[in-house]
Structures are given as C-alpha cells and as structure tokens.
Short mmCIF file of N, CA and C in Angstrom, two decimals:
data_model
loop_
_atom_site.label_atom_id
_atom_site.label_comp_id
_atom_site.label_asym_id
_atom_site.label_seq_id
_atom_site.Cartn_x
_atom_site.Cartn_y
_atom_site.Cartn_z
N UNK A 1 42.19 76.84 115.38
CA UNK A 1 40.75 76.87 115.24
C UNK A 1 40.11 76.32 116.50
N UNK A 2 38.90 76.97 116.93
CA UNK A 2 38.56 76.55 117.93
C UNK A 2 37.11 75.43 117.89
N UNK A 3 37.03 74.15 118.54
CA UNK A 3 36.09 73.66 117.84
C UNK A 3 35.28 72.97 119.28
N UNK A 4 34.16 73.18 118.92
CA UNK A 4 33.05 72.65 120.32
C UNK A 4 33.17 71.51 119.77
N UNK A 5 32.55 70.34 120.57
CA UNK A 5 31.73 69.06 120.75
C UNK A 5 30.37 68.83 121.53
N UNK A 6 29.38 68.15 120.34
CA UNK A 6 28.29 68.24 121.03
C UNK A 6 28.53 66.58 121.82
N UNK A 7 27.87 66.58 123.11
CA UNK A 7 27.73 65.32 123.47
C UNK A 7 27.54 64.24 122.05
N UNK A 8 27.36 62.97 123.45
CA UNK A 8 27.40 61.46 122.43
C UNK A 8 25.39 61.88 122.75
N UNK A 9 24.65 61.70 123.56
CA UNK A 9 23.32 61.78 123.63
C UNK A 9 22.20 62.92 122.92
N UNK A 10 22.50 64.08 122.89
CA UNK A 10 22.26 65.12 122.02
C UNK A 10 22.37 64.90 120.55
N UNK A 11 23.99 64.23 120.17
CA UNK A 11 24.50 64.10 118.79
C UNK A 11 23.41 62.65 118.45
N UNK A 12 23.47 61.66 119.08
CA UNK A 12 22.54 61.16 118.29
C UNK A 12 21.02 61.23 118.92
N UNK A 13 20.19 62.44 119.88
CA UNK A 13 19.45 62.80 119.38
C UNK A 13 18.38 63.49 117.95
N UNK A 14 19.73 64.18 118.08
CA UNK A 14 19.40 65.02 116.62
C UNK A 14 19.33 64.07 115.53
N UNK A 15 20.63 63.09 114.97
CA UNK A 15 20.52 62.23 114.45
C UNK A 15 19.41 61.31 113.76
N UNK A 16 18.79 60.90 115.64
CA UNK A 16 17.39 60.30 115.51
C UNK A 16 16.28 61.18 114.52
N UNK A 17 16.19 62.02 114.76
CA UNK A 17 15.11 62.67 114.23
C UNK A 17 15.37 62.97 112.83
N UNK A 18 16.57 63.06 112.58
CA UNK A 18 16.72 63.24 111.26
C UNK A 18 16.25 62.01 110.44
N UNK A 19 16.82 61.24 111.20
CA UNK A 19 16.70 59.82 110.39
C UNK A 19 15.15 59.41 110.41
N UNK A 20 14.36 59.77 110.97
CA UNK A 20 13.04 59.01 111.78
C UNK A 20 12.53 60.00 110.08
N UNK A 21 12.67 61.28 110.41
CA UNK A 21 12.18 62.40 108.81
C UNK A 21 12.53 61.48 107.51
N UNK A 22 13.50 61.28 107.15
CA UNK A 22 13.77 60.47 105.89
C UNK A 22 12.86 59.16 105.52
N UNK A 23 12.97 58.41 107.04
CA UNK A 23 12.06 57.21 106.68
C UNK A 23 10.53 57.79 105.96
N UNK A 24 10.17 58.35 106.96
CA UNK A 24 8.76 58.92 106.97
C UNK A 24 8.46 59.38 105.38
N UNK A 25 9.47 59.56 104.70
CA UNK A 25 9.16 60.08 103.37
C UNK A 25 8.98 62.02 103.40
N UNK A 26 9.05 62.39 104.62
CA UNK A 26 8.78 63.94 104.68
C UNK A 26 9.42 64.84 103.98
N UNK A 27 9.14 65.56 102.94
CA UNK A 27 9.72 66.22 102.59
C UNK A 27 9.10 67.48 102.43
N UNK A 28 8.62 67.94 103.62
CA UNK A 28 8.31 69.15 103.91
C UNK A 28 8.97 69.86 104.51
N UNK A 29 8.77 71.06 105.16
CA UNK A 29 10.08 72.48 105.31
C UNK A 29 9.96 72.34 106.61
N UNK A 30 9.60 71.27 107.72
CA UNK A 30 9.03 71.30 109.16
C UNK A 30 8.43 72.55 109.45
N UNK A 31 7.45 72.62 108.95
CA UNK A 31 6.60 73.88 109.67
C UNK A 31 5.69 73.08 110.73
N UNK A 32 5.79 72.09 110.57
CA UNK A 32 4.64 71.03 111.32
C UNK A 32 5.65 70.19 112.71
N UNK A 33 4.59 70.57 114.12
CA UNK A 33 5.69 69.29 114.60
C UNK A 33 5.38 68.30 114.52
N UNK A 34 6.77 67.59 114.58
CA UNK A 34 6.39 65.85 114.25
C UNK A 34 6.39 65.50 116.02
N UNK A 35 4.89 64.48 115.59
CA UNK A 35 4.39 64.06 117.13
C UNK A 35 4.95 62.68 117.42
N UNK A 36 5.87 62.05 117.58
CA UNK A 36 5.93 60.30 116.92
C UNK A 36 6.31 60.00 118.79
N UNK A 37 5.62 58.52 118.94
CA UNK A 37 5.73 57.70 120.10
C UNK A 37 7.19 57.43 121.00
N UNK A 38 7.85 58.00 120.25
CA UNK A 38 9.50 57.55 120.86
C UNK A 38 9.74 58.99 120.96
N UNK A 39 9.16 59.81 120.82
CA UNK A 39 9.94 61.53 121.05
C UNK A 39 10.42 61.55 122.60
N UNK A 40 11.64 61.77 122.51
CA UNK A 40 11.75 62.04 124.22
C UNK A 40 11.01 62.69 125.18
N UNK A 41 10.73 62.46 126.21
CA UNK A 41 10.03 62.91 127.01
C UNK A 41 10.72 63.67 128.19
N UNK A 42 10.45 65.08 128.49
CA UNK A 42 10.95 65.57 129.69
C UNK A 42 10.77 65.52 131.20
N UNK A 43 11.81 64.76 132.17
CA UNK A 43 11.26 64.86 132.77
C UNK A 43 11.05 65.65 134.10
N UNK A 44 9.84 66.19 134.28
CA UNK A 44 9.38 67.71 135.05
C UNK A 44 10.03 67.07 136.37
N UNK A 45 9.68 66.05 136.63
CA UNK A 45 9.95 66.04 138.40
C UNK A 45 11.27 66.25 138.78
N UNK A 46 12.42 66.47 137.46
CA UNK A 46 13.63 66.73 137.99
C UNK A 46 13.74 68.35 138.57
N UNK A 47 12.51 69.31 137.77
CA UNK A 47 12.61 70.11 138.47
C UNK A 47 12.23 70.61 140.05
N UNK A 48 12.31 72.42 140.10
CA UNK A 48 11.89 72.23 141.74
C UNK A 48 10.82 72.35 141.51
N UNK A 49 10.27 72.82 142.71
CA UNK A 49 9.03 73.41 142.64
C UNK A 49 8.61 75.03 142.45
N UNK A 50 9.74 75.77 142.79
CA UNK A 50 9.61 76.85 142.72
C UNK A 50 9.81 77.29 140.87
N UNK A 51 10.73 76.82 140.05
CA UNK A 51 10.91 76.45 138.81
C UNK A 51 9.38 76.13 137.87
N UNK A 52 8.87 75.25 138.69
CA UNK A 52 7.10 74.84 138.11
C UNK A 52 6.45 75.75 138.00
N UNK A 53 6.36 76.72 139.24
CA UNK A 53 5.73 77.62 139.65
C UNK A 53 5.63 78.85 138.82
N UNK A 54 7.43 79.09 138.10
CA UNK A 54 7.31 80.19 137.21
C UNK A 54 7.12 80.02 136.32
N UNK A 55 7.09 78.35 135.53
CA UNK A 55 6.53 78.53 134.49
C UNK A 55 5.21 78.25 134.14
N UNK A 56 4.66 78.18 135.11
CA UNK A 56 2.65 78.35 135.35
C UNK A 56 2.74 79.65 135.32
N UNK A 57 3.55 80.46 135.72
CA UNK A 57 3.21 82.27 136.30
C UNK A 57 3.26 82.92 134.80
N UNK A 58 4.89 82.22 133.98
CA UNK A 58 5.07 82.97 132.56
C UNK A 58 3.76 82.52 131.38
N UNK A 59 3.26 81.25 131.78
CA UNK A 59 2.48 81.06 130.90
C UNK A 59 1.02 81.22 131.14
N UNK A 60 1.18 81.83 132.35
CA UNK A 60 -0.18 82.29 132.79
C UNK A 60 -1.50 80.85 132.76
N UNK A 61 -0.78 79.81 133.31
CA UNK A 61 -1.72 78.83 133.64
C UNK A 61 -2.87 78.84 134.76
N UNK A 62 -4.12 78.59 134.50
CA UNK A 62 -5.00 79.02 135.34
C UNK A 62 -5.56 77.33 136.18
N UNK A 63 -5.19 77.36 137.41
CA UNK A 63 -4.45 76.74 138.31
C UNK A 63 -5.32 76.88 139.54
N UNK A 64 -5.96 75.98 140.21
CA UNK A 64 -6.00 76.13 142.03
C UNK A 64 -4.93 76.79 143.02
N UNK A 65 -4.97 77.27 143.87
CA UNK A 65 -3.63 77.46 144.40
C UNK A 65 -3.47 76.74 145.39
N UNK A 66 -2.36 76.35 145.98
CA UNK A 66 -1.78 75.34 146.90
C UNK A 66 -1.76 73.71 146.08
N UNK A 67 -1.30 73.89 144.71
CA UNK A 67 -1.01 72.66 144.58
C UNK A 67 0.63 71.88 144.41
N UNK A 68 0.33 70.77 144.05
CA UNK A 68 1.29 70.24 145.23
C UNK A 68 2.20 70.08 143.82
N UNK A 69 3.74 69.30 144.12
CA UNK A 69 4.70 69.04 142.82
C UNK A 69 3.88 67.93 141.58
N UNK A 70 3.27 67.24 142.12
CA UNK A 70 3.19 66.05 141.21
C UNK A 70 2.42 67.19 140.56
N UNK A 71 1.18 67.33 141.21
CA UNK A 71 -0.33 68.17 140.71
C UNK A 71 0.00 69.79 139.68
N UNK A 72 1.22 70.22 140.03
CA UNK A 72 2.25 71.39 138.79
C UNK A 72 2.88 70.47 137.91
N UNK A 73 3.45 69.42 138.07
CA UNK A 73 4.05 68.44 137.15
C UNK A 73 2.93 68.33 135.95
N UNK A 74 1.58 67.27 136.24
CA UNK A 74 0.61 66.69 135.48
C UNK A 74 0.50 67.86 134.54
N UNK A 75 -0.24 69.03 135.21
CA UNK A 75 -0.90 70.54 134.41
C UNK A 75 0.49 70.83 133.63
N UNK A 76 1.51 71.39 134.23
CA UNK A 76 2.24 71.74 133.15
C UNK A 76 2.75 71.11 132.03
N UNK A 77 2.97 69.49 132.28
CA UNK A 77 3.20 68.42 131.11
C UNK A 77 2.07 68.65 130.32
N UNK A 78 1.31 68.65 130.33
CA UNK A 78 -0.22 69.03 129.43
C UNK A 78 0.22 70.07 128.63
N UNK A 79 0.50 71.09 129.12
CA UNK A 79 0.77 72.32 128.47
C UNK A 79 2.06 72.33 127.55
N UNK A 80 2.93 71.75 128.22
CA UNK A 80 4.47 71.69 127.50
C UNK A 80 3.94 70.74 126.35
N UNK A 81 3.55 69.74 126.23
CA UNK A 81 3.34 68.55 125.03
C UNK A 81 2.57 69.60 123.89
N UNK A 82 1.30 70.64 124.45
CA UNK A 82 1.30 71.16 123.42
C UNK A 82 1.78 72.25 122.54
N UNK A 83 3.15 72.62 123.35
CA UNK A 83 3.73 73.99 122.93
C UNK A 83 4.46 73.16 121.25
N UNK A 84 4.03 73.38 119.70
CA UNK A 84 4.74 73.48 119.06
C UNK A 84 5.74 73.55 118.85
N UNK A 85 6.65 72.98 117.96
CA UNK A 85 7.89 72.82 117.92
C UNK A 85 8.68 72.83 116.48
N UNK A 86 9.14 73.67 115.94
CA UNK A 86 9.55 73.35 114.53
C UNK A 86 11.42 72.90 114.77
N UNK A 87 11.51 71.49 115.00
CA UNK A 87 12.35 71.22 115.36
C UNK A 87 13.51 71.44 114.44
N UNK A 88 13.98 71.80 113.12
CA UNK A 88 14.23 72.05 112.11
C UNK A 88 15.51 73.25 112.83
N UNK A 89 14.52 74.62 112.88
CA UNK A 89 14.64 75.96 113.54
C UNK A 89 15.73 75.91 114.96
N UNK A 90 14.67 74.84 115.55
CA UNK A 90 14.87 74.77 116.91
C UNK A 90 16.67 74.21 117.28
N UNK A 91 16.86 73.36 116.61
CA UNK A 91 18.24 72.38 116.49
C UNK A 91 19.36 73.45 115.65
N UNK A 92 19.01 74.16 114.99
CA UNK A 92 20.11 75.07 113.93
C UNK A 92 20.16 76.01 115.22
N UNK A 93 18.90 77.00 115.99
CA UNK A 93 19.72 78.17 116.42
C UNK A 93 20.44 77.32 118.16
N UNK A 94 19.67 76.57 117.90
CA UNK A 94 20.79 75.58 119.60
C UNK A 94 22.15 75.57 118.90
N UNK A 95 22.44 74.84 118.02
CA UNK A 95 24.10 74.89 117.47
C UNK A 95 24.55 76.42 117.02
N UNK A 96 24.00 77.50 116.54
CA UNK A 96 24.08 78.52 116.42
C UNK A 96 24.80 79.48 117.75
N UNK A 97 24.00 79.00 118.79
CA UNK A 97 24.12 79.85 119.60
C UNK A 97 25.54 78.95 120.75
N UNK A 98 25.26 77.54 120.84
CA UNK A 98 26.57 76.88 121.14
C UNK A 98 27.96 77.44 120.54
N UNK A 99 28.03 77.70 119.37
CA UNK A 99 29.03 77.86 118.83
C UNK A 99 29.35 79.44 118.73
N UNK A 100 28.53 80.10 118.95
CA UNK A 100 28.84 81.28 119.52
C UNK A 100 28.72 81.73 120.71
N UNK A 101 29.10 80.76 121.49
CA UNK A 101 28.50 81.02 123.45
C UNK A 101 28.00 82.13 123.54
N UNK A 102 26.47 82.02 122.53
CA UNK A 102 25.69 82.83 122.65
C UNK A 102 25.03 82.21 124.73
N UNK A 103 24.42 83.00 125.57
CA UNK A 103 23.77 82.76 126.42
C UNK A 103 22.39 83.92 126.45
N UNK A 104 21.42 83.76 127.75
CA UNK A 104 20.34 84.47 127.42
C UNK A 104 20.42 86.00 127.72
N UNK A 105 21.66 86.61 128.31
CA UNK A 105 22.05 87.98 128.23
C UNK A 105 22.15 88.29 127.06
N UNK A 106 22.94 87.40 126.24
CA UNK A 106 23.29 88.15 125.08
C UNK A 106 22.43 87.88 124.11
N UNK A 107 21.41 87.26 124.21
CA UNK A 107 20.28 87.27 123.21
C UNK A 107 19.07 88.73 123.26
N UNK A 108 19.17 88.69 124.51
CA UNK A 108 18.40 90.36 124.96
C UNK A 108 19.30 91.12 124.35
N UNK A 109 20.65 91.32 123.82
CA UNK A 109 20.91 92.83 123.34
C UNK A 109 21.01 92.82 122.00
N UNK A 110 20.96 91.15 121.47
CA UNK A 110 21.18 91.23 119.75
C UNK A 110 19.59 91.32 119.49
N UNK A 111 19.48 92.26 118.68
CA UNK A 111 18.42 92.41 118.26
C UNK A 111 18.20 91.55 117.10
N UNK A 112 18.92 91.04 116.46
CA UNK A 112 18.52 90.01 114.96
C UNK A 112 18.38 88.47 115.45
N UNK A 113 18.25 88.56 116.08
CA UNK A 113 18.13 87.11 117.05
C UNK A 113 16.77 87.16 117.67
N UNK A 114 15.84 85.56 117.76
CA UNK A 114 14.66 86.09 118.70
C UNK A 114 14.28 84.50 119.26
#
C-alpha cells in the first residue's frame, strides 16, 4: 500500500482549525469563513514581483502603474484577506488531490473536478 505523509506544520494546521470549530460551538456546514485573530497569515513578500504582478493581472486589480513590491504586496493583501474561504472544501480537495498526485495539468482535463 502506498501511503503519503502530510507534514508536522500543515498536520497540525488543519488540526488547529478543527479544534478552534469545536470550541466555538459551530456547528454549521462552513459555508461561512471563519475570520479568527490567529489565522495564519501569508506572507506576500516571499513572493517575486513578477508573481504579484500576475496576480493583480488575473484578478484584474485596478492599480497605478509602476508600483513598487511593498506597494503590490499592501493592495494585493487587501484583496487576498477578502477572497472567501470555505475551509471545510478547501482542506478535503488539498488531501484529495495529494493523494492522488493530482497537479494543475491534470485538473484541466478532469472535468468532475473544479
């Protein structure tokens, strides 16, 4: 049998959140994201700049031009904090697709996948 391992930081990411849901008393279907003060935070400046750039271009952020890394950092963190998240969804098709070294080629040809 062949068997993945998720990291030690991921594994008790997920963890966290599970556990943080129980306290909370939630017992809703996460259609809602949960916004809470300790949610990890990403951080942009590890990317490049050219990376920033496309995802102002895919999300069609309306932008000065010639701005600088920090000044794509600030705007796009704005934008990323409010992209929704049904973390629920989000965590099943990540292990889903781990465990089937699904990657993003092969998500373009399965059509039951999105």
């Amino acid at each position: 049998a062949r068997h993945l391992y998720i990291c030690d930081f991921h594994k008790n990411l997920i963890q966290s959140v599970r556990n943080r849901r129980k306290r909370k008393g939630s017992d809703d279907d996460g259609d809602s994201p949960v916004q809470d003060i300790d949610t990890p935070e990403v951080d942009l400046y590890q990317l490049q700049v050219n990376t920033l750039r496309r995802y102002k271009r895919h999300f069609k952020l309306q932008t000065r031009p010639g701005l600088n890394k920090a000044q794509l950092v600030e705007i796009i963190g704005c934008h990323f904090r409010t992209i929704p998240v049904n973390e629920k969804d989000t965590l099943t098709y990540f292990i889903y697709s781990v465990k089937n070294d699904k990657n993003k080629s092969d998500l373009k040809m399965d059509s039951g996948v999105h």
